[in-house]
PDB file of C-alpha atoms in Angstrom:
ATOM      1  CA  MET A   1      78.024 114.514 108.374  1.00 48.00           C
ATOM      2  CA  ASN A   2      81.682 113.870 109.160  1.00 56.00           C
ATOM      3  CA  ASN A   3      80.750 110.912 111.294  1.00 76.00           C
ATOM      4  CA  GLU A   4      81.856 107.809 109.419  1.00 89.00           C
ATOM      5  CA  THR A   5      80.371 105.192 111.717  1.00 95.00           C
ATOM      6  CA  TRP A   6      78.209 103.960 108.858  1.00 97.00           C
ATOM      7  CA  LEU A   7      81.322 103.044 106.864  1.00 98.00           C
ATOM      8  CA  ASN A   8      82.502 100.865 109.750  1.00 97.00           C
ATOM      9  CA  LYS A   9      79.286  98.851 109.546  1.00 97.00           C
ATOM     10  CA  VAL A  10      80.287  97.508 106.151  1.00 98.00           C
ATOM     11  CA  ASN A  11      82.020  94.123 106.288  1.00 97.00           C
ATOM     12  CA  TRP A  12      84.982  94.980 104.097  1.00 98.00           C
ATOM     13  CA  SER A  13      86.853  91.999 102.651  1.00 95.00           C
ATOM     14  CA  ASP A  14      90.476  91.346 103.602  1.00 94.00           C
ATOM     15  CA  ASP A  15      91.338  93.478 100.564  1.00 94.00           C
ATOM     16  CA  GLY A  16      89.177  96.306 101.919  1.00 97.00           C
ATOM     17  CA  LEU A  17      86.541  95.887  99.227  1.00 97.00           C
ATOM     18  CA  VAL A  18      82.832  95.192  98.913  1.00 97.00           C
ATOM     19  CA  PRO A  19      80.857  94.318  95.757  1.00 97.00           C
ATOM     20  CA  ALA A  20      78.258  96.866  94.669  1.00 98.00           C
ATOM     21  CA  ILE A  21      75.276  96.053  92.453  1.00 98.00           C
ATOM     22  CA  ALA A  22      73.946  98.875  90.272  1.00 98.00           C
ATOM     23  CA  GLN A  23      70.230  98.498  89.586  1.00 98.00           C
ATOM     24  CA  ASP A  24      68.207 100.780  87.328  1.00 98.00           C
ATOM     25  CA  ALA A  25      65.904 102.660  89.690  1.00 98.00           C
ATOM     26  CA  ALA A  26      63.160 102.970  87.080  1.00 97.00           C
ATOM     27  CA  THR A  27      63.124  99.547  85.407  1.00 97.00           C
ATOM     28  CA  GLY A  28      64.670  97.349  88.093  1.00 98.00           C
ATOM     29  CA  ARG A  29      67.166  95.915  85.644  1.00 98.00           C
ATOM     30  CA  VAL A  30      70.454  94.846  87.190  1.00 98.00           C
ATOM     31  CA  LEU A  31      73.054  96.700  85.154  1.00 98.00           C
ATOM     32  CA  MET A  32      76.452  95.768  86.580  1.00 98.00           C
ATOM     33  CA  VAL A  33      78.472  94.733  89.600  1.00 98.00           C
ATOM     34  CA  ALA A  34      81.723  96.464  90.527  1.00 98.00           C
ATOM     35  CA  TRP A  35      83.836  96.891  93.651  1.00 98.00           C
ATOM     36  CA  MET A  36      84.108  99.675  96.175  1.00 98.00           C
ATOM     37  CA  ASN A  37      86.636 100.457  98.848  1.00 98.00           C
ATOM     38  CA  ARG A  38      85.890 102.753 101.760  1.00 98.00           C
ATOM     39  CA  GLU A  39      86.792 105.898  99.844  1.00 98.00           C
ATOM     40  CA  ALA A  40      84.709 104.873  96.828  1.00 98.00           C
ATOM     41  CA  LEU A  41      81.614 104.284  98.942  1.00 98.00           C
ATOM     42  CA  LYS A  42      82.101 107.561 100.786  1.00 98.00           C
ATOM     43  CA  LEU A  43      82.472 109.462  97.508  1.00 98.00           C
ATOM     44  CA  THR A  44      79.442 107.701  96.033  1.00 98.00           C
ATOM     45  CA  TRP A  45      77.406 108.938  98.968  1.00 98.00           C
ATOM     46  CA  GLN A  46      78.821 112.474  98.888  1.00 97.00           C
ATOM     47  CA  LYS A  47      78.462 112.954  95.112  1.00 97.00           C
ATOM     48  CA  SER A  48      75.311 110.861  94.635  1.00 98.00           C
ATOM     49  CA  GLU A  49      77.185 109.391  91.676  1.00 98.00           C
ATOM     50  CA  ALA A  50      78.677 105.915  91.560  1.00 98.00           C
ATOM     51  CA  VAL A  51      82.396 105.744  92.287  1.00 98.00           C
ATOM     52  CA  TYR A  52      84.002 102.315  92.235  1.00 98.00           C
ATOM     53  CA  TRP A  53      87.449 100.856  92.876  1.00 98.00           C
ATOM     54  CA  SER A  54      88.992  99.458  89.728  1.00 96.00           C
ATOM     55  CA  ARG A  55      90.775  96.263  90.721  1.00 94.00           C
ATOM     56  CA  SER A  56      92.598  96.071  87.382  1.00 93.00           C
ATOM     57  CA  ARG A  57      93.759  99.699  87.348  1.00 94.00           C
ATOM     58  CA  LYS A  58      94.072  99.852  91.138  1.00 96.00           C
ATOM     59  CA  LYS A  59      92.488 103.271  91.394  1.00 97.00           C
ATOM     60  CA  LEU A  60      89.213 105.012  92.057  1.00 98.00           C
ATOM     61  CA  TRP A  61      86.901 104.933  89.074  1.00 97.00           C
ATOM     62  CA  HIS A  62      84.216 107.569  88.814  1.00 98.00           C
ATOM     63  CA  LYS A  63      81.895 105.618  86.548  1.00 97.00           C
ATOM     64  CA  GLY A  64      81.296 107.582  83.342  1.00 95.00           C
ATOM     65  CA  GLU A  65      84.452 109.674  83.625  1.00 93.00           C
ATOM     66  CA  GLU A  66      85.516 108.521  80.139  1.00 90.00           C
ATOM     67  CA  SER A  67      82.278 107.320  78.595  1.00 91.00           C
ATOM     68  CA  GLY A  68      79.967 109.981  79.980  1.00 94.00           C
ATOM     69  CA  HIS A  69      77.824 107.150  81.328  1.00 95.00           C
ATOM     70  CA  ILE A  70      77.508 108.594  84.821  1.00 97.00           C
ATOM     71  CA  GLN A  71      75.325 106.757  87.333  1.00 98.00           C
ATOM     72  CA  LYS A  72      73.168 109.080  89.447  1.00 98.00           C
ATOM     73  CA  VAL A  73      72.611 107.371  92.770  1.00 98.00           C
ATOM     74  CA  LYS A  74      69.082 107.470  94.200  1.00 98.00           C
ATOM     75  CA  GLU A  75      69.492 105.021  97.060  1.00 98.00           C
ATOM     76  CA  ILE A  76      72.209 103.007  98.799  1.00 98.00           C
ATOM     77  CA  ARG A  77      71.378  99.771 100.612  1.00 98.00           C
ATOM     78  CA  LEU A  78      73.433  97.203 102.517  1.00 98.00           C
ATOM     79  CA  ASP A  79      72.585  93.524 102.944  1.00 98.00           C
ATOM     80  CA  CYS A  80      72.072  91.600 106.178  1.00 98.00           C
ATOM     81  CA  ASP A  81      75.686  90.409 106.322  1.00 96.00           C
ATOM     82  CA  GLY A  82      76.958  93.886 105.520  1.00 98.00           C
ATOM     83  CA  ASP A  83      79.052  92.593 102.667  1.00 97.00           C
ATOM     84  CA  VAL A  84      77.128  93.651  99.557  1.00 98.00           C
ATOM     85  CA  ILE A  85      75.985  97.142  98.503  1.00 98.00           C
ATOM     86  CA  LEU A  86      72.917  97.719  96.311  1.00 98.00           C
ATOM     87  CA  LEU A  87      72.613 101.018  94.440  1.00 98.00           C
ATOM     88  CA  GLN A  88      69.446 102.316  92.827  1.00 98.00           C
ATOM     89  CA  ILE A  89      70.663 104.464  89.958  1.00 98.00           C
ATOM     90  CA  GLU A  90      69.731 106.507  86.932  1.00 98.00           C
ATOM     91  CA  GLN A  91      72.022 105.423  84.118  1.00 98.00           C
ATOM     92  CA  GLN A  92      73.040 108.388  81.969  1.00 97.00           C
ATOM     93  CA  GLY A  93      73.088 107.425  78.294  1.00 96.00           C
ATOM     94  CA  GLY A  94      71.236 104.185  79.015  1.00 97.00           C
ATOM     95  CA  ILE A  95      74.455 102.158  78.773  1.00 97.00           C
ATOM     96  CA  ALA A  96      76.240 100.639  81.770  1.00 97.00           C
ATOM     97  CA  CYS A  97      78.421  98.029  80.061  1.00 97.00           C
ATOM     98  CA  HIS A  98      81.795  98.727  78.426  1.00 95.00           C
ATOM     99  CA  THR A  99      80.607  96.603  75.492  1.00 96.00           C
ATOM    100  CA  GLY A 100      78.013  99.271  74.701  1.00 96.00           C
ATOM    101  CA  ARG A 101      75.057  97.314  76.051  1.00 98.00           C
ATOM    102  CA  GLU A 102      72.528  98.514  78.602  1.00 98.00           C
ATOM    103  CA  SER A 103      73.523  95.842  81.112  1.00 98.00           C
ATOM    104  CA  CYS A 104      76.610  93.709  81.661  1.00 98.00           C
ATOM    105  CA  PHE A 105      74.282  90.714  82.068  1.00 98.00           C
ATOM    106  CA  TYR A 106      73.638  90.085  78.385  1.00 98.00           C
ATOM    107  CA  SER A 107      74.554  86.380  78.292  1.00 98.00           C
ATOM    108  CA  ARG A 108      71.764  83.948  79.069  1.00 98.00           C
ATOM    109  CA  LEU A 109      72.136  80.225  79.634  1.00 98.00           C
ATOM    110  CA  GLU A 110      70.092  78.358  77.019  1.00 97.00           C
ATOM    111  CA  GLN A 111      70.288  74.573  76.843  1.00 94.00           C
ATOM    112  CA  GLY A 112      73.812  74.488  78.232  1.00 95.00           C
ATOM    113  CA  ARG A 113      75.194  77.401  76.194  1.00 96.00           C
ATOM    114  CA  TRP A 114      75.710  81.091  76.988  1.00 98.00           C
ATOM    115  CA  VAL A 115      73.871  83.105  74.355  1.00 98.00           C
ATOM    116  CA  GLU A 116      74.316  86.870  73.944  1.00 98.00           C
ATOM    117  CA  VAL A 117      70.715  88.016  73.920  1.00 98.00           C
ATOM    118  CA  ASP A 118      70.985  91.808  74.236  1.00 97.00           C
ATOM    119  CA  GLU A 119      71.968  94.196  71.494  1.00 96.00           C
ATOM    120  CA  VAL A 120      74.919  96.590  71.445  1.00 97.00           C
ATOM    121  CA  LEU A 121      73.415 100.084  71.600  1.00 96.00           C
ATOM    122  CA  LYS A 122      76.613 101.956  70.775  1.00 94.00           C
ATOM    123  CA  SER A 123      79.994 100.612  69.717  1.00 94.00           C
ATOM    124  CA  PRO A 124      82.776 100.821  72.304  1.00 94.00           C
ATOM    125  CA  ASP A 125      84.880 102.731  69.724  1.00 92.00           C
ATOM    126  CA  GLU A 126      82.236 105.397  69.613  1.00 91.00           C
ATOM    127  CA  ILE A 127      81.895 105.467  73.395  1.00 91.00           C
ATOM    128  CA  TYR A 128      85.553 105.691  74.347  1.00 87.00           C
ATOM    129  CA  LYS A 129      87.177 107.639  71.497  1.00 77.00           C
ATOM    130  CA  ARG A 130      85.295 110.846  71.960  1.00 57.00           C
TER     131      ARG A 130
ATOM    132  CA  MET B   1      73.656  67.814  78.148  1.00 48.00           C
ATOM    133  CA  ASN B   2      76.842  66.347  79.653  1.00 57.00           C
ATOM    134  CA  ASN B   3      78.946  68.963  77.918  1.00 76.00           C
ATOM    135  CA  GLU B   4      80.214  71.339  80.590  1.00 89.00           C
ATOM    136  CA  THR B   5      81.916  73.864  78.355  1.00 95.00           C
ATOM    137  CA  TRP B   6      79.565  76.544  79.657  1.00 97.00           C
ATOM    138  CA  LEU B   7      80.909  76.031  83.190  1.00 98.00           C
ATOM    139  CA  ASN B   8      84.417  76.714  81.914  1.00 97.00           C
ATOM    140  CA  LYS B   9      83.308  80.113  80.617  1.00 97.00           C
ATOM    141  CA  VAL B  10      82.731  81.316  84.162  1.00 98.00           C
ATOM    142  CA  ASN B  11      85.669  83.206  85.648  1.00 98.00           C
ATOM    143  CA  TRP B  12      85.887  81.350  88.933  1.00 98.00           C
ATOM    144  CA  SER B  13      87.819  83.101  91.690  1.00 95.00           C
ATOM    145  CA  ASP B  14      91.000  81.591  93.092  1.00 94.00           C
ATOM    146  CA  ASP B  15      88.729  79.917  95.641  1.00 94.00           C
ATOM    147  CA  GLY B  16      86.642  78.460  92.812  1.00 97.00           C
ATOM    148  CA  LEU B  17      83.654  80.655  93.565  1.00 97.00           C
ATOM    149  CA  VAL B  18      81.463  83.225  91.852  1.00 97.00           C
ATOM    150  CA  PRO B  19      78.872  85.545  93.439  1.00 97.00           C
ATOM    151  CA  ALA B  20      75.267  84.980  92.378  1.00 98.00           C
ATOM    152  CA  ILE B  21      72.522  87.602  92.629  1.00 98.00           C
ATOM    153  CA  ALA B  22      68.970  86.337  93.127  1.00 98.00           C
ATOM    154  CA  GLN B  23      66.409  88.717  91.649  1.00 98.00           C
ATOM    155  CA  ASP B  24      62.640  88.280  91.926  1.00 98.00           C
ATOM    156  CA  ALA B  25      61.534  87.483  88.382  1.00 98.00           C
ATOM    157  CA  ALA B  26      58.136  89.132  88.863  1.00 97.00           C
ATOM    158  CA  THR B  27      58.950  92.300  90.817  1.00 97.00           C
ATOM    159  CA  GLY B  28      62.611  92.847  89.912  1.00 98.00           C
ATOM    160  CA  ARG B  29      63.560  93.193  93.562  1.00 98.00           C
ATOM    161  CA  VAL B  30      67.109  92.084  94.361  1.00 98.00           C
ATOM    162  CA  LEU B  31      66.653  89.538  97.141  1.00 98.00           C
ATOM    163  CA  MET B  32      70.121  88.302  98.058  1.00 98.00           C
ATOM    164  CA  VAL B  33      73.652  87.561  96.973  1.00 98.00           C
ATOM    165  CA  ALA B  34      75.347  84.264  97.748  1.00 98.00           C
ATOM    166  CA  TRP B  35      78.231  82.241  96.352  1.00 98.00           C
ATOM    167  CA  MET B  36      78.392  79.315  93.975  1.00 98.00           C
ATOM    168  CA  ASN B  37      81.105  76.867  93.105  1.00 98.00           C
ATOM    169  CA  ARG B  38      81.078  74.823  89.932  1.00 98.00           C
ATOM    170  CA  GLU B  39      78.946  72.071  91.411  1.00 98.00           C
ATOM    171  CA  ALA B  40      76.440  74.550  92.854  1.00 98.00           C
ATOM    172  CA  LEU B  41      75.960  76.272  89.496  1.00 98.00           C
ATOM    173  CA  LYS B  42      75.614  72.969  87.692  1.00 98.00           C
ATOM    174  CA  LEU B  43      72.999  71.757  90.206  1.00 98.00           C
ATOM    175  CA  THR B  44      71.146  75.082  89.999  1.00 98.00           C
ATOM    176  CA  TRP B  45      70.855  74.584  86.269  1.00 98.00           C
ATOM    177  CA  GLN B  46      69.891  70.916  86.497  1.00 97.00           C
ATOM    178  CA  LYS B  47      67.280  71.355  89.238  1.00 97.00           C
ATOM    179  CA  SER B  48      66.065  74.847  88.238  1.00 98.00           C
ATOM    180  CA  GLU B  49      66.362  75.626  91.943  1.00 98.00           C
ATOM    181  CA  ALA B  50      69.067  77.771  93.494  1.00 98.00           C
ATOM    182  CA  VAL B  51      71.955  75.844  95.034  1.00 98.00           C
ATOM    183  CA  TYR B  52      74.735  77.877  96.615  1.00 98.00           C
ATOM    184  CA  TRP B  53      78.062  77.171  98.300  1.00 98.00           C
ATOM    185  CA  SER B  54      77.998  78.112 101.963  1.00 96.00           C
ATOM    186  CA  ARG B  55      81.372  79.651 102.747  1.00 94.00           C
ATOM    187  CA  SER B  56      80.735  79.457 106.501  1.00 93.00           C
ATOM    188  CA  ARG B  57      79.549  75.843 106.535  1.00 94.00           C
ATOM    189  CA  LYS B  58      81.821  74.864 103.632  1.00 96.00           C
ATOM    190  CA  LYS B  59      79.180  72.810 101.909  1.00 97.00           C
ATOM    191  CA  LEU B  60      76.557  72.939  99.209  1.00 98.00           C
ATOM    192  CA  TRP B  61      73.439  74.740 100.318  1.00 97.00           C
ATOM    193  CA  HIS B  62      70.195  73.983  98.530  1.00 98.00           C
ATOM    194  CA  LYS B  63      68.447  77.247  99.402  1.00 97.00           C
ATOM    195  CA  GLY B  64      65.255  76.506 101.297  1.00 95.00           C
ATOM    196  CA  GLU B  65      66.314  73.040 102.470  1.00 93.00           C
ATOM    197  CA  GLU B  66      65.638  74.074 106.087  1.00 90.00           C
ATOM    198  CA  SER B  67      63.300  77.046 105.708  1.00 91.00           C
ATOM    199  CA  GLY B  68      61.233  75.769 102.814  1.00 94.00           C
ATOM    200  CA  HIS B  69      62.096  79.003 101.029  1.00 95.00           C
ATOM    201  CA  ILE B  70      63.109  77.343  97.785  1.00 97.00           C
ATOM    202  CA  GLN B  71      64.093  79.575  94.847  1.00 98.00           C
ATOM    203  CA  LYS B  72      62.689  78.375  91.526  1.00 98.00           C
ATOM    204  CA  VAL B  73      65.111  79.503  88.836  1.00 98.00           C
ATOM    205  CA  LYS B  74      63.608  80.997  85.675  1.00 98.00           C
ATOM    206  CA  GLU B  75      66.779  82.326  84.041  1.00 98.00           C
ATOM    207  CA  ILE B  76      70.533  82.270  84.548  1.00 98.00           C
ATOM    208  CA  ARG B  77      72.706  85.082  83.205  1.00 98.00           C
ATOM    209  CA  LEU B  78      76.444  85.798  83.280  1.00 98.00           C
ATOM    210  CA  ASP B  79      78.055  89.237  83.128  1.00 98.00           C
ATOM    211  CA  CYS B  80      80.551  90.541  80.581  1.00 98.00           C
ATOM    212  CA  ASP B  81      83.572  89.616  82.711  1.00 96.00           C
ATOM    213  CA  GLY B  82      82.119  86.198  83.449  1.00 98.00           C
ATOM    214  CA  ASP B  83      82.531  86.692  87.162  1.00 97.00           C
ATOM    215  CA  VAL B  84      78.982  87.368  88.395  1.00 98.00           C
ATOM    216  CA  ILE B  85      75.832  85.243  87.958  1.00 98.00           C
ATOM    217  CA  LEU B  86      72.336  86.759  87.895  1.00 98.00           C
ATOM    218  CA  LEU B  87      69.368  84.498  88.628  1.00 98.00           C
ATOM    219  CA  GLN B  88      65.751  85.349  87.921  1.00 98.00           C
ATOM    220  CA  ILE B  89      63.801  83.443  90.516  1.00 98.00           C
ATOM    221  CA  GLU B  90      60.411  82.772  92.067  1.00 98.00           C
ATOM    222  CA  GLN B  91      60.867  82.980  95.823  1.00 98.00           C
ATOM    223  CA  GLN B  92      58.755  80.355  97.598  1.00 97.00           C
ATOM    224  CA  GLY B  93      57.197  81.810 100.749  1.00 96.00           C
ATOM    225  CA  GLY B  94      58.134  85.335  99.702  1.00 97.00           C
ATOM    226  CA  ILE B  95      61.103  85.400 102.083  1.00 97.00           C
ATOM    227  CA  ALA B  96      64.730  85.207 100.954  1.00 97.00           C
ATOM    228  CA  CYS B  97      66.518  86.556 104.036  1.00 97.00           C
ATOM    229  CA  HIS B  98      67.395  84.504 107.124  1.00 95.00           C
ATOM    230  CA  THR B  99      66.064  87.431 109.207  1.00 96.00           C
ATOM    231  CA  GLY B 100      62.568  86.686 107.884  1.00 96.00           C
ATOM    232  CA  ARG B 101      62.464  89.624 105.492  1.00 98.00           C
ATOM    233  CA  GLU B 102      61.659  89.475 101.793  1.00 98.00           C
ATOM    234  CA  SER B 103      65.116  90.737 100.801  1.00 98.00           C
ATOM    235  CA  CYS B 104      68.500  90.807 102.506  1.00 98.00           C
ATOM    236  CA  PHE B 105      68.813  94.446 101.398  1.00 98.00           C
ATOM    237  CA  TYR B 106      66.652  95.966 104.107  1.00 98.00           C
ATOM    238  CA  SER B 107      69.099  98.597 105.363  1.00 98.00           C
ATOM    239  CA  ARG B 108      69.018 101.946 103.601  1.00 98.00           C
ATOM    240  CA  LEU B 109      71.526 104.752 104.015  1.00 98.00           C
ATOM    241  CA  GLU B 110      69.720 107.845 105.306  1.00 97.00           C
ATOM    242  CA  GLN B 111      71.716 110.921 106.253  1.00 94.00           C
ATOM    243  CA  GLY B 112      74.795 108.916 107.141  1.00 95.00           C
ATOM    244  CA  ARG B 113      73.010 106.138 109.026  1.00 96.00           C
ATOM    245  CA  TRP B 114      71.879 102.655 108.026  1.00 98.00           C
ATOM    246  CA  VAL B 115      68.161 102.391 108.736  1.00 98.00           C
ATOM    247  CA  GLU B 116      66.244  99.084 108.646  1.00 98.00           C
ATOM    248  CA  VAL B 117      63.331 100.007 106.427  1.00 98.00           C
ATOM    249  CA  ASP B 118      61.709  96.648 105.649  1.00 97.00           C
ATOM    250  CA  GLU B 119      59.553  94.634 107.983  1.00 96.00           C
ATOM    251  CA  VAL B 120      60.166  91.115 109.253  1.00 97.00           C
ATOM    252  CA  LEU B 121      57.468  88.962 107.645  1.00 96.00           C
ATOM    253  CA  LYS B 122      58.067  85.878 109.783  1.00 94.00           C
ATOM    254  CA  SER B 123      60.311  85.427 112.795  1.00 94.00           C
ATOM    255  CA  PRO B 124      63.459  83.329 112.247  1.00 94.00           C
ATOM    256  CA  ASP B 125      62.354  81.113 115.161  1.00 92.00           C
ATOM    257  CA  GLU B 126      59.203  80.304 113.289  1.00 92.00           C
ATOM    258  CA  ILE B 127      61.086  79.730 110.039  1.00 91.00           C
ATOM    259  CA  TYR B 128      63.848  77.476 111.311  1.00 87.00           C
ATOM    260  CA  LYS B 129      62.243  75.540 114.190  1.00 77.00           C
ATOM    261  CA  ARG B 130      59.660  73.748 112.173  1.00 57.00           C
TER     262      ARG B 130
END
């Protein structure tokens, strides 16, 4: 279990990162994409909860640490080039996006315009000022 | 239709690229992730077929141009940060991966090892030497 060969098989970018897609294990909906470094991926595997690397805050980000919207990880996959991770998750609270929506992908292209087609389930104020 | 305001709403990287996830519109399976530049995204929208930017070949890549594995695009979404595209597609031939598998995400992490869990549907030789 201390063997980290599997982490070496990931094609980390020059910045030491890899994008990770979080997909709802039950519905198949793609909820978000965030970044992981080596430590984040290792922790995700160990905890079976998604841990990302926040590029803006430059630190590890245990998803849900503030919002409570933890992502329980059911499966971890790697693509053929080794440069994208796909997580099958259970989204606690049913909200992955910081805007209070289920998914970050709520804007749909309609006749040359991005239209916000998904509803806000909980206001960000309510989520983050607990 | 010539108004390209929507293309300006995408947060292009310094290299002028954005990652695009191709998801099977019928099954929800995540098939692959590739990159798009502005022209690729515009063509994807115009043709309703996925066009990517090949970083290795440094040119536009109309997915399926060699393999016949065209991706018919049913929906284009953008995430909350504007830096990831999500396509709902119909995968012609049922194969998205250059290895001849349905999805590029065929390696699953099992007890600290990546295991190839999906079968090759058609050999790459057969796909590319038509």
